[in-house]
JSON list of C-alpha atoms in Angstrom, two decimals:
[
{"chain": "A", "resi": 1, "resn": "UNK", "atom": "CA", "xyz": [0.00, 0.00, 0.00]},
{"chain": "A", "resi": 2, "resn": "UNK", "atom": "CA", "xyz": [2.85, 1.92, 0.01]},
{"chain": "A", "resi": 3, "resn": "UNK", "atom": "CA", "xyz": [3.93, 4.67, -2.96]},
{"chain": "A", "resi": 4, "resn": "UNK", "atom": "CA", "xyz": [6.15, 2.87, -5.28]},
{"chain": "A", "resi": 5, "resn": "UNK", "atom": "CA", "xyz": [9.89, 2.68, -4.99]},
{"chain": "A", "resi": 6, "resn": "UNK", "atom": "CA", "xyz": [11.55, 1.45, -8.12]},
{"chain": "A", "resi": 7, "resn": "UNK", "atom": "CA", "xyz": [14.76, 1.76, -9.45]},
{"chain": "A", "resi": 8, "resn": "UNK", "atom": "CA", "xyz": [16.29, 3.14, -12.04]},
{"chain": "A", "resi": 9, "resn": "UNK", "atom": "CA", "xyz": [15.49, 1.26, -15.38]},
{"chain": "A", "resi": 10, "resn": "UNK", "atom": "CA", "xyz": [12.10, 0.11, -14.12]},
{"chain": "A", "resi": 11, "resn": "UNK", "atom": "CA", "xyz": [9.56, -0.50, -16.92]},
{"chain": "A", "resi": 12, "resn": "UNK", "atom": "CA", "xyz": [7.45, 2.67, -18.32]},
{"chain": "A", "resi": 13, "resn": "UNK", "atom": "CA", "xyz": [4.05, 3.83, -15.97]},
{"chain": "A", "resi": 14, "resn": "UNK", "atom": "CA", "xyz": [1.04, 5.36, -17.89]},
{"chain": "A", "resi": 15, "resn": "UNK", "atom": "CA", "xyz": [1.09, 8.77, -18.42]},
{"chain": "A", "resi": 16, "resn": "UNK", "atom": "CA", "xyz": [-0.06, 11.17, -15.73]},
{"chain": "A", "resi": 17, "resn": "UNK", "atom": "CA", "xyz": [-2.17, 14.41, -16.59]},
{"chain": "A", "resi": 18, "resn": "UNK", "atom": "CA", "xyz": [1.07, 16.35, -16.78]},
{"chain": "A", "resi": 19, "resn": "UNK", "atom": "CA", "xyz": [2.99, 14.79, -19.32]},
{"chain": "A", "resi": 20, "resn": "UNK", "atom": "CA", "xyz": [-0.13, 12.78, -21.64]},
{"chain": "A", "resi": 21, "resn": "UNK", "atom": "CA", "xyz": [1.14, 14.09, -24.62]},
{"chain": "A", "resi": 22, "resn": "UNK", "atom": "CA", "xyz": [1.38, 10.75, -26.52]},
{"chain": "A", "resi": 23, "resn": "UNK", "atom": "CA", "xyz": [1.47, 6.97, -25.73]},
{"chain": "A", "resi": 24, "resn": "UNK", "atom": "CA", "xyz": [5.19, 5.52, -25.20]},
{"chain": "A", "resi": 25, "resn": "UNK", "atom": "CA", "xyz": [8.07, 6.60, -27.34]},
{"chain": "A", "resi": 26, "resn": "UNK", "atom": "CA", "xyz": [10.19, 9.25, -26.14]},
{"chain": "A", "resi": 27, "resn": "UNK", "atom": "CA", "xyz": [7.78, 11.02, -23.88]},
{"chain": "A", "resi": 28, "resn": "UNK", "atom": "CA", "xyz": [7.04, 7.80, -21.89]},
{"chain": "A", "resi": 29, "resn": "UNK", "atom": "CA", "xyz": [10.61, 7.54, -21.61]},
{"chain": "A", "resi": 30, "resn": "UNK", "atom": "CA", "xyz": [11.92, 11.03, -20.31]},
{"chain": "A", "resi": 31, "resn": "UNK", "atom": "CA", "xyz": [8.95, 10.78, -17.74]},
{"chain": "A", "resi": 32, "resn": "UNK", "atom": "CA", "xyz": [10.60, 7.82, -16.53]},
{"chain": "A", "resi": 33, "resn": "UNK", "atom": "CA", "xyz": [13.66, 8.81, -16.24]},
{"chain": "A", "resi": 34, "resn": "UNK", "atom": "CA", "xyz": [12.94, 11.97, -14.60]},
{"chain": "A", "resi": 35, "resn": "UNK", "atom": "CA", "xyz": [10.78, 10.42, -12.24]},
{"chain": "A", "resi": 36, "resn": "UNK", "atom": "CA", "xyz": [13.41, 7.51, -11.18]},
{"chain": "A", "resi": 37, "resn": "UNK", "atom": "CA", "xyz": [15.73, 10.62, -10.78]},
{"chain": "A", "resi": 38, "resn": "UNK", "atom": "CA", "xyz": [13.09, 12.30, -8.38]},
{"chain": "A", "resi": 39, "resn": "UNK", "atom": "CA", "xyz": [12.79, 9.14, -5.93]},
{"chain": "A", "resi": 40, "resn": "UNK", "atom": "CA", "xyz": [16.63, 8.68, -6.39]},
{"chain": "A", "resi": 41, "resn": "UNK", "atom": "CA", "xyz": [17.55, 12.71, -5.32]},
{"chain": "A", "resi": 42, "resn": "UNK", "atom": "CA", "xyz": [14.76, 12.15, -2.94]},
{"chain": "A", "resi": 43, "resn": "UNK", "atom": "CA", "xyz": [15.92, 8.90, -0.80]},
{"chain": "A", "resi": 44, "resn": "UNK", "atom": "CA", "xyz": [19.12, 9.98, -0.92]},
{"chain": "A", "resi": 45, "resn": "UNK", "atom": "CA", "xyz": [19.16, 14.23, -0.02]},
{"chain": "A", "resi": 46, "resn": "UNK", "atom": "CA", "xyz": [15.91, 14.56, 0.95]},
{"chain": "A", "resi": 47, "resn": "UNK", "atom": "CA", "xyz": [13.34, 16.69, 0.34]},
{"chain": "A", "resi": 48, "resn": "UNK", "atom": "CA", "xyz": [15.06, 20.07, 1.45]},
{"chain": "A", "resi": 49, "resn": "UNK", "atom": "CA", "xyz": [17.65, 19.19, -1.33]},
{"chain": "A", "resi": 50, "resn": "UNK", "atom": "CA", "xyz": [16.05, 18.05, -3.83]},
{"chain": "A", "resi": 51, "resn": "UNK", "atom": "CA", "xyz": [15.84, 20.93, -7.09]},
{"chain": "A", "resi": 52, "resn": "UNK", "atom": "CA", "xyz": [15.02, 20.50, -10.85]},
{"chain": "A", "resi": 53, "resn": "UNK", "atom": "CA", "xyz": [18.32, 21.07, -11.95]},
{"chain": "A", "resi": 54, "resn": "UNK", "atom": "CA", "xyz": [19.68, 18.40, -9.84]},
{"chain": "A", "resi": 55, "resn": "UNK", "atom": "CA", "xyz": [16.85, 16.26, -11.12]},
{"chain": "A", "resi": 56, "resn": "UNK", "atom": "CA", "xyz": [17.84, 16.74, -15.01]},
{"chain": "A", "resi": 57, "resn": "UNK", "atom": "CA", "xyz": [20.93, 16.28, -14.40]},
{"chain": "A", "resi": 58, "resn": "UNK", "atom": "CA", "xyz": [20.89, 13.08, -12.83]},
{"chain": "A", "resi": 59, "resn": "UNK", "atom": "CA", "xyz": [17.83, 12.44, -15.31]},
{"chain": "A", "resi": 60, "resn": "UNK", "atom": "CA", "xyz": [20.28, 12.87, -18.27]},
{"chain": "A", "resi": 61, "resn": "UNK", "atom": "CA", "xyz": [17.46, 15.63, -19.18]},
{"chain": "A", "resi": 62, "resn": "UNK", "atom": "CA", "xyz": [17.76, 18.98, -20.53]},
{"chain": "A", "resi": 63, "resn": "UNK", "atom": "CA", "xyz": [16.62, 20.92, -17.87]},
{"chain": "A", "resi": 64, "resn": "UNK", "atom": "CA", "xyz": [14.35, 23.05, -20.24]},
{"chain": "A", "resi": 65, "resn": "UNK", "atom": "CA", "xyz": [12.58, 19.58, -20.66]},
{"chain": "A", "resi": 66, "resn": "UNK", "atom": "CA", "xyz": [12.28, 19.33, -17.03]},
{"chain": "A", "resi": 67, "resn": "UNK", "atom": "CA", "xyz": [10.64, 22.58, -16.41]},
{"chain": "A", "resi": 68, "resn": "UNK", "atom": "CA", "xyz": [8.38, 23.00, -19.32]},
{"chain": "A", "resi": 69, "resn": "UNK", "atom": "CA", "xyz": [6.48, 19.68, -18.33]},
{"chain": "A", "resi": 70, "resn": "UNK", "atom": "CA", "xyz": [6.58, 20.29, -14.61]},
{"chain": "A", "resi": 71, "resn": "UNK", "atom": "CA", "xyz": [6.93, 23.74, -13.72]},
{"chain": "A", "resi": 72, "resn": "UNK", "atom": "CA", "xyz": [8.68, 22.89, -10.25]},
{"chain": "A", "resi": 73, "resn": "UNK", "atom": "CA", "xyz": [9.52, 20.55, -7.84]},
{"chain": "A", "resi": 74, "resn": "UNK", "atom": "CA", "xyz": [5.57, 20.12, -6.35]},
{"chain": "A", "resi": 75, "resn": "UNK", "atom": "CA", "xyz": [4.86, 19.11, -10.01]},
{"chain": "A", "resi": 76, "resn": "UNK", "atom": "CA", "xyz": [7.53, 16.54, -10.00]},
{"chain": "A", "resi": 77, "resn": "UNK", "atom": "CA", "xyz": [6.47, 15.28, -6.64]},
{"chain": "A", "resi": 78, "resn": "UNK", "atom": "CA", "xyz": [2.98, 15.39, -7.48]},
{"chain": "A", "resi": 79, "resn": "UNK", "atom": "CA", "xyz": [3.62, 13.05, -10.40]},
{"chain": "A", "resi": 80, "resn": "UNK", "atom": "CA", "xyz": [5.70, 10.56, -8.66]},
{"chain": "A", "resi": 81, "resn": "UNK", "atom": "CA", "xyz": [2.64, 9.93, -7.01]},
{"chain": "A", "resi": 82, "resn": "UNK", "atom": "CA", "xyz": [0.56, 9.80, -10.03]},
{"chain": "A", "resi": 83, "resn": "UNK", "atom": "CA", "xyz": [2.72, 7.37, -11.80]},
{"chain": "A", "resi": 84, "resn": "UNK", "atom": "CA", "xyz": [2.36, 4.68, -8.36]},
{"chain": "A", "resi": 85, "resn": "UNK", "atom": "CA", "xyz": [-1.77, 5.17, -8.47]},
{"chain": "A", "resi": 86, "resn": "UNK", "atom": "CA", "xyz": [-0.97, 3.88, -12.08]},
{"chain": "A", "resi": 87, "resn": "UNK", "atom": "CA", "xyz": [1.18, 0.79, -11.42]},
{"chain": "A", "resi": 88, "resn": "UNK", "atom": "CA", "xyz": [-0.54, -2.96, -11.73]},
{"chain": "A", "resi": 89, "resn": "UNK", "atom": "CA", "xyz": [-0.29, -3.62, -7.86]},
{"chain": "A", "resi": 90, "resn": "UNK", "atom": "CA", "xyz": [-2.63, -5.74, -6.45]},
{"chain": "A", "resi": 91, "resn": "UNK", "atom": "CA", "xyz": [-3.27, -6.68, -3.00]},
{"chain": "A", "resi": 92, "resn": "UNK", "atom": "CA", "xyz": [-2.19, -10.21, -1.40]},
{"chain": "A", "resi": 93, "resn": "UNK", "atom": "CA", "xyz": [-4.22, -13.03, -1.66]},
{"chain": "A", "resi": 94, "resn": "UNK", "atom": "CA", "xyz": [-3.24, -15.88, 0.50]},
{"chain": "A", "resi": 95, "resn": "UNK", "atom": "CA", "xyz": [-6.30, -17.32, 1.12]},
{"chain": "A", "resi": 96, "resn": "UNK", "atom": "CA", "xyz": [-7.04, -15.91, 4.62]},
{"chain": "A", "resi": 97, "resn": "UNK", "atom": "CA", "xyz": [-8.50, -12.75, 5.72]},
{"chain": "A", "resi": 98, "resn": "UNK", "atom": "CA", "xyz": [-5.11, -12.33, 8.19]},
{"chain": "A", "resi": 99, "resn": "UNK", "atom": "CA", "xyz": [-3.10, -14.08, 6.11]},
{"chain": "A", "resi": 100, "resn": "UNK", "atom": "CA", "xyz": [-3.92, -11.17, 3.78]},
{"chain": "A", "resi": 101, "resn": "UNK", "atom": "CA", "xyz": [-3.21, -8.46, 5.97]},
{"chain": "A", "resi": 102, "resn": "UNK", "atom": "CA", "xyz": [0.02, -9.74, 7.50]},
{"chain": "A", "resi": 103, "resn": "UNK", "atom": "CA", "xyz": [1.05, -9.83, 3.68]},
{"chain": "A", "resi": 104, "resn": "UNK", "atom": "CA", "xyz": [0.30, -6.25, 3.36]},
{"chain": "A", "resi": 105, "resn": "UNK", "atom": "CA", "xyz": [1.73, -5.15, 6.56]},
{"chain": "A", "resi": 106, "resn": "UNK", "atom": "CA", "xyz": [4.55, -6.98, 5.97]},
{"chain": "A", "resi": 107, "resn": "UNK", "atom": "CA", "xyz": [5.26, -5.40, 2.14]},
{"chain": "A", "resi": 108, "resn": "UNK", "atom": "CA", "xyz": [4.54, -2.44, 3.78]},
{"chain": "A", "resi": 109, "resn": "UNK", "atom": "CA", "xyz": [7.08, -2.26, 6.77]},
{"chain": "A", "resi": 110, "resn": "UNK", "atom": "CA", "xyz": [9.87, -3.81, 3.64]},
{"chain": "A", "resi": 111, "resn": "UNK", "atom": "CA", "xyz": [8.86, -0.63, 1.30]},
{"chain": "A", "resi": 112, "resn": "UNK", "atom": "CA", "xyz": [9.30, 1.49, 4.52]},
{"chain": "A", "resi": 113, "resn": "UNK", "atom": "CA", "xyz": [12.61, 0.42, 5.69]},
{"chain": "A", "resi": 114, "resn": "UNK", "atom": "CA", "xyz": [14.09, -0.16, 2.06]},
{"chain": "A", "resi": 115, "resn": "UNK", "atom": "CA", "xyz": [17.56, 1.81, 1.49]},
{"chain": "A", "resi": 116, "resn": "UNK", "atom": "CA", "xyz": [17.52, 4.33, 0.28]},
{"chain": "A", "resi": 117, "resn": "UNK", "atom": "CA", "xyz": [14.46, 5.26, 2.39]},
{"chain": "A", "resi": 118, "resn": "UNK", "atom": "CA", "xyz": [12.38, 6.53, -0.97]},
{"chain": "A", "resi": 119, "resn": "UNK", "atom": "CA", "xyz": [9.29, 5.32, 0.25]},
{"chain": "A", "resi": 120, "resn": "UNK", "atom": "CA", "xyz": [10.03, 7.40, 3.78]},
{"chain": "A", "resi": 121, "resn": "UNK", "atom": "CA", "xyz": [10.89, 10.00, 2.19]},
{"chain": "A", "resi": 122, "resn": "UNK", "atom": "CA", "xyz": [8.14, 10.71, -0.01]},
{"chain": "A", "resi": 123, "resn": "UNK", "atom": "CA", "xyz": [5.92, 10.40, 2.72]},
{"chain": "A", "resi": 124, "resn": "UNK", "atom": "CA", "xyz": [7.99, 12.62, 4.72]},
{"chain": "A", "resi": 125, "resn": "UNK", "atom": "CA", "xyz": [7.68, 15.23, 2.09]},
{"chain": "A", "resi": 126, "resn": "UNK", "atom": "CA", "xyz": [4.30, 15.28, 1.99]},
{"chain": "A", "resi": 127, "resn": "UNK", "atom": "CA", "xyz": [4.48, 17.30, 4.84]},
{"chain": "A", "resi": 128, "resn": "UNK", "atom": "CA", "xyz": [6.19, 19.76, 3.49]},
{"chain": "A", "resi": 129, "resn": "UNK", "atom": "CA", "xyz": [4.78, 20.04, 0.21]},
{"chain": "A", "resi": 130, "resn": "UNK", "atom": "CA", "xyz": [0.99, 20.67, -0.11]},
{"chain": "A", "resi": 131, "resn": "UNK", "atom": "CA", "xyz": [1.13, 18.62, -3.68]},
{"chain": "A", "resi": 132, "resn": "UNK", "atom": "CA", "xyz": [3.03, 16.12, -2.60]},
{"chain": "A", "resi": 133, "resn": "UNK", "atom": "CA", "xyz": [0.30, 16.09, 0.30]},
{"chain": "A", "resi": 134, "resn": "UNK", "atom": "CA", "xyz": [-2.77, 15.85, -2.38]},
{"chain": "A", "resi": 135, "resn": "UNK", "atom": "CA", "xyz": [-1.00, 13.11, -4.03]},
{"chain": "A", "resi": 136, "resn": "UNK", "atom": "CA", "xyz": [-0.35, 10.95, -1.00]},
{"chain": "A", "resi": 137, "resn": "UNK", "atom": "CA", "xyz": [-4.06, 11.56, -0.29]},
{"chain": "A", "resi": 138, "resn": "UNK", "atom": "CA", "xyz": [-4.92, 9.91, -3.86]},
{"chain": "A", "resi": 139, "resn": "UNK", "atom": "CA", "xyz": [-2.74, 7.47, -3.82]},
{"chain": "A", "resi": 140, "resn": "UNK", "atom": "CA", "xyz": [-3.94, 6.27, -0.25]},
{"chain": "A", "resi": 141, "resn": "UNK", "atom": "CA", "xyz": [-7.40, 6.67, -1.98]},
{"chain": "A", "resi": 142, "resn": "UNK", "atom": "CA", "xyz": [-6.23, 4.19, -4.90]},
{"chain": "A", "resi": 143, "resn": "UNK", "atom": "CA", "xyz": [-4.42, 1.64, -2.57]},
{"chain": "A", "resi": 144, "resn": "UNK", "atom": "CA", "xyz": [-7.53, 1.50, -0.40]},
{"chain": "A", "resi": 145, "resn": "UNK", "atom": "CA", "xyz": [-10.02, 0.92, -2.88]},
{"chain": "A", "resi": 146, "resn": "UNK", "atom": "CA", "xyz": [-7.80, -1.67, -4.54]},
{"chain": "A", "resi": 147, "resn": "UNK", "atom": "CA", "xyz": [-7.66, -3.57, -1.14]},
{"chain": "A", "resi": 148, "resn": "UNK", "atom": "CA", "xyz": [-11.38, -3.61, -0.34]},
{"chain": "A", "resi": 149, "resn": "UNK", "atom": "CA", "xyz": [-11.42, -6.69, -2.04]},
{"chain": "A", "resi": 150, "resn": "UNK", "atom": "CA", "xyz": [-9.14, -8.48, 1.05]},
{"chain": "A", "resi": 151, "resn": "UNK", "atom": "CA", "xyz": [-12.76, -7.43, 3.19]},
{"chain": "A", "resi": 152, "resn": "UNK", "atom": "CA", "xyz": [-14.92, -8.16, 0.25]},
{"chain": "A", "resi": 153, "resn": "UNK", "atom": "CA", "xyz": [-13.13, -12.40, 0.30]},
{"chain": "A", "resi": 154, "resn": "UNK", "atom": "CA", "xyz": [-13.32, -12.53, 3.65]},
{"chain": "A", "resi": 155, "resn": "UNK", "atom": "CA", "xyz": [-17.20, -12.09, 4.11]},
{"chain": "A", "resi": 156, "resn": "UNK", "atom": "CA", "xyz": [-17.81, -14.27, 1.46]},
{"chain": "A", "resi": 157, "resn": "UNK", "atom": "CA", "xyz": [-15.62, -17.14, 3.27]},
{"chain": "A", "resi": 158, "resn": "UNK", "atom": "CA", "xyz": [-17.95, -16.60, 6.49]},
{"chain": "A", "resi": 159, "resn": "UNK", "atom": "CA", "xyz": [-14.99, -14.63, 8.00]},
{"chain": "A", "resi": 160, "resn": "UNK", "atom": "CA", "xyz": [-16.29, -11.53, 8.79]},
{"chain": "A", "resi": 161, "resn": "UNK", "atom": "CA", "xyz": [-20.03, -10.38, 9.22]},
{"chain": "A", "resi": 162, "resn": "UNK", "atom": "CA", "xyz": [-21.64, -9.00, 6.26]},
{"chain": "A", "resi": 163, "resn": "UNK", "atom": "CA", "xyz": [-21.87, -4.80, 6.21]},
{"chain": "A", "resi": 164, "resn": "UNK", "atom": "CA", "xyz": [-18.27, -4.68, 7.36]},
{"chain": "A", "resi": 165, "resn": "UNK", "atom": "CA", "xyz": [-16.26, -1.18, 6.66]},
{"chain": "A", "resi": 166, "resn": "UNK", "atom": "CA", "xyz": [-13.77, -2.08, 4.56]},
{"chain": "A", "resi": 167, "resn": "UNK", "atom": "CA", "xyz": [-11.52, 0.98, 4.71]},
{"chain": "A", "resi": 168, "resn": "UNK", "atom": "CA", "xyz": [-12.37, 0.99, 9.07]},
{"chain": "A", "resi": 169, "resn": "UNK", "atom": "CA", "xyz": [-10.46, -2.53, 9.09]},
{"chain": "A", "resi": 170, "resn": "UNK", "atom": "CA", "xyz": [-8.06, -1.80, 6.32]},
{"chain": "A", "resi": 171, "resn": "UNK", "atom": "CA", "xyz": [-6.99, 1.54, 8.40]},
{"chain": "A", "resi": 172, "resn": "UNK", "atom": "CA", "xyz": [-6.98, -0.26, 11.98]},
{"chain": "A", "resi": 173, "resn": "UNK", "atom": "CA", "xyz": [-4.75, -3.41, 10.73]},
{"chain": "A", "resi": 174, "resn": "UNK", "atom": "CA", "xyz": [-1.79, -1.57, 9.11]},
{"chain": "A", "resi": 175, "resn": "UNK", "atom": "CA", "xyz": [-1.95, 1.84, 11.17]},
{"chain": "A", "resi": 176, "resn": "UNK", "atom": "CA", "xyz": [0.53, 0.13, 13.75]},
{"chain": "A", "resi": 177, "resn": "UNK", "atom": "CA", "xyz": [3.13, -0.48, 11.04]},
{"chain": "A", "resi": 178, "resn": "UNK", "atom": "CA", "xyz": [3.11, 3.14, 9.91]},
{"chain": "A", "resi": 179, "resn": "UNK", "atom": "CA", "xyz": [2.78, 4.65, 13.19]},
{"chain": "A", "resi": 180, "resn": "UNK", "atom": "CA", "xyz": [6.09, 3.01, 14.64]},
{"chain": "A", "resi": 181, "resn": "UNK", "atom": "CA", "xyz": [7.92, 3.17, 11.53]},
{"chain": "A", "resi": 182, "resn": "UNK", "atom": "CA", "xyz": [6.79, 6.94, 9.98]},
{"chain": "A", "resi": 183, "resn": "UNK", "atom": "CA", "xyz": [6.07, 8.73, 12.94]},
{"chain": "A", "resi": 184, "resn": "UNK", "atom": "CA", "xyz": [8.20, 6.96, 16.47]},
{"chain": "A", "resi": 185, "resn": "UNK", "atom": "CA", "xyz": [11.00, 6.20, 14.26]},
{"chain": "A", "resi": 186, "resn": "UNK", "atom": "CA", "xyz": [11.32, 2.88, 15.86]},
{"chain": "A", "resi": 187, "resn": "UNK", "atom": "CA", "xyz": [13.50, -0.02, 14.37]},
{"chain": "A", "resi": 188, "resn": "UNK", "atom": "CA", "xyz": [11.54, -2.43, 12.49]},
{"chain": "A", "resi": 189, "resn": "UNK", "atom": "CA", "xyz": [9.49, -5.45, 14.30]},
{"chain": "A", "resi": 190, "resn": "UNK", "atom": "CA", "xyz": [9.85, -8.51, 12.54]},
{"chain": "A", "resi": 191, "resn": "UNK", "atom": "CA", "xyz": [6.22, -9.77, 14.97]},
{"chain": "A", "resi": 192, "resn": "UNK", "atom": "CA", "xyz": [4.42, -6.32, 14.30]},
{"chain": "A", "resi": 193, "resn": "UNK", "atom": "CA", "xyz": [2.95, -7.09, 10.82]},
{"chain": "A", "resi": 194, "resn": "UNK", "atom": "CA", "xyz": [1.28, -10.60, 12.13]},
{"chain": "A", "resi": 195, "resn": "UNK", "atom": "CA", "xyz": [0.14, -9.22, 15.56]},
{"chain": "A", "resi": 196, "resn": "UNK", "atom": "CA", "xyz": [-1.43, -5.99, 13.98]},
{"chain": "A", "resi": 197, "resn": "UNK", "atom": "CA", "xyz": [-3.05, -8.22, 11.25]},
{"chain": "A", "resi": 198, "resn": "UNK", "atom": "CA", "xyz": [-4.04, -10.73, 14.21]},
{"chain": "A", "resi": 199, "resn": "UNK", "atom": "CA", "xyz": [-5.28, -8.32, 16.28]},
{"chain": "A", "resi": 200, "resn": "UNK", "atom": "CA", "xyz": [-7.53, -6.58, 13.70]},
{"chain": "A", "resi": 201, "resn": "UNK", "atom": "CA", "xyz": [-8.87, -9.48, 12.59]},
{"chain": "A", "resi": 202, "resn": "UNK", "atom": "CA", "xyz": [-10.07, -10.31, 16.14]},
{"chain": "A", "resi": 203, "resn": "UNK", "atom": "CA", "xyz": [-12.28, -6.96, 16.20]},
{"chain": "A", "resi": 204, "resn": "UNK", "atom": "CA", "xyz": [-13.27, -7.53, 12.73]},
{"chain": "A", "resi": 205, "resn": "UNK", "atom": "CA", "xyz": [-14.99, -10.55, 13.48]},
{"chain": "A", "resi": 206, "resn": "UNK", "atom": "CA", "xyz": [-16.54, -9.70, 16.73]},
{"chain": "A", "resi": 207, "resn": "UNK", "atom": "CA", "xyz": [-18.37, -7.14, 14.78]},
{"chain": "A", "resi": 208, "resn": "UNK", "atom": "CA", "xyz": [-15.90, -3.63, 15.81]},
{"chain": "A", "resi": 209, "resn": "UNK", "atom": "CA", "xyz": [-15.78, -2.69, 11.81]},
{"chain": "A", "resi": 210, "resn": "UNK", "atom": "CA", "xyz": [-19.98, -3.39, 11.02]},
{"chain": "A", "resi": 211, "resn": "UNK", "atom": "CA", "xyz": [-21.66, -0.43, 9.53]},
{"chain": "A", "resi": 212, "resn": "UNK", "atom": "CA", "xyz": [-25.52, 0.07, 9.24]},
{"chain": "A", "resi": 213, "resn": "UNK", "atom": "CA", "xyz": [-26.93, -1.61, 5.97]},
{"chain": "A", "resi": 214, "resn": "UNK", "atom": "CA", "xyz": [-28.06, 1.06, 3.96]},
{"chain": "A", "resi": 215, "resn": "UNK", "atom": "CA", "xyz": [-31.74, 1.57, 3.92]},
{"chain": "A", "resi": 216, "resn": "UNK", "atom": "CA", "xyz": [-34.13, -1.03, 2.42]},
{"chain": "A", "resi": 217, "resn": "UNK", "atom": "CA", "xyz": [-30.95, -3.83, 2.45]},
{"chain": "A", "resi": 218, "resn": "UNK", "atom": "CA", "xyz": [-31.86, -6.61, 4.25]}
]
């Protein structure tokens, strides 16, 4: 569920609203380059650091290029997290509702203690930058809607009673990971992805995460 931290020479993403000038060929290309250059500058100087001329450069991109497409370093930011709500990820499916959500905690807590720390870092500067902010807020959107389905399986295996809030369990089974890692600081805990799944699946199927049927739904 976490923004996407590829390397270098990862494959092309679909084009974001910025830079949908054509399919593939050399647009497709710079955009990736620029953007691998973005988490790159990002995970390894941080946000404070990171500038469009640095960007280019290590982008092998004129930096004309850079700023005609996006106009400054929000832009770039903004698109990094554009490019992840278009990726192909799909949430685990193991077979279990907590086998499912010890999968996602446990991608999760890798992505966020990956060197360099690009995932931590674009989270990180999301607090700083207010469209770095809106795209962490759609990309959360997109990772949540994608994993509804984990809820979805699990009421139709009998695990969970029917009307359950997807996005209340989603939220309350991987908010541990992201609270000791993103905001304590703390070194990772190799137990903390199973006992947060455990745990939320516990109040999940006692009923904690039911909502009211909507009206005339029996």
């Amino acid at each position: 569920m976490t923004p996407s931290a590829e390397q270098p020479d990862s494959a092309p993403r679909p084009e974001g609203p910025q830079t949908r000038r054509r399919p593939g060929g050399r647009t497709s290309r710079i955009r990736t380059q620029v953007l691998d250059a973005v988490r790159a500058e990002l995970g390894e100087r941080g946000y404070d650091e990171l500038t469009m001329d640095a960007v280019a450069a290590r982008a092998g991109v004129h930096r004309a290029t850079v700023y005609r497409r996006w106009q400054d370093v929000g832009g770039l930011l903004a698109d990094v997290f554009e490019a992840a709500s278009g990726d192909d990820w799909q949430p685990p499916d193991t077979g279990s509702l907590q086998g499912d959500l010890a999968a996602l905690n446990h991608e999760s807590q890798e992505s966020l203690t990956a060197q360099p720390p690009i995932v931590a870092a674009l989270i990180a500067a999301s607090f700083r930058s207010e469209e770095a902010a809106r795209g962490v807020r759609r990309l959360w959107e997109d990772r949540y809607a994608r994993c509804e389905v984990i809820v979805s399986r699990a009421v139709r295996r009998g695990e969970l009673p029917p009307h359950t809030d997807a996005r209340q369990l989603l939220i309350a089974a991987t908010a541990p990971v992201y609270h000791r890692l993103v905001l304590l600081r703390t070194p990772p805990d190799p137990d903390l992805p199973e006992h947060a799944a455990r745990t939320a699946v516990l109040a999940a199927s006692a009923g904690a995460f039911v909502k009211s049927p909507p009206v005339g739904d029996t």
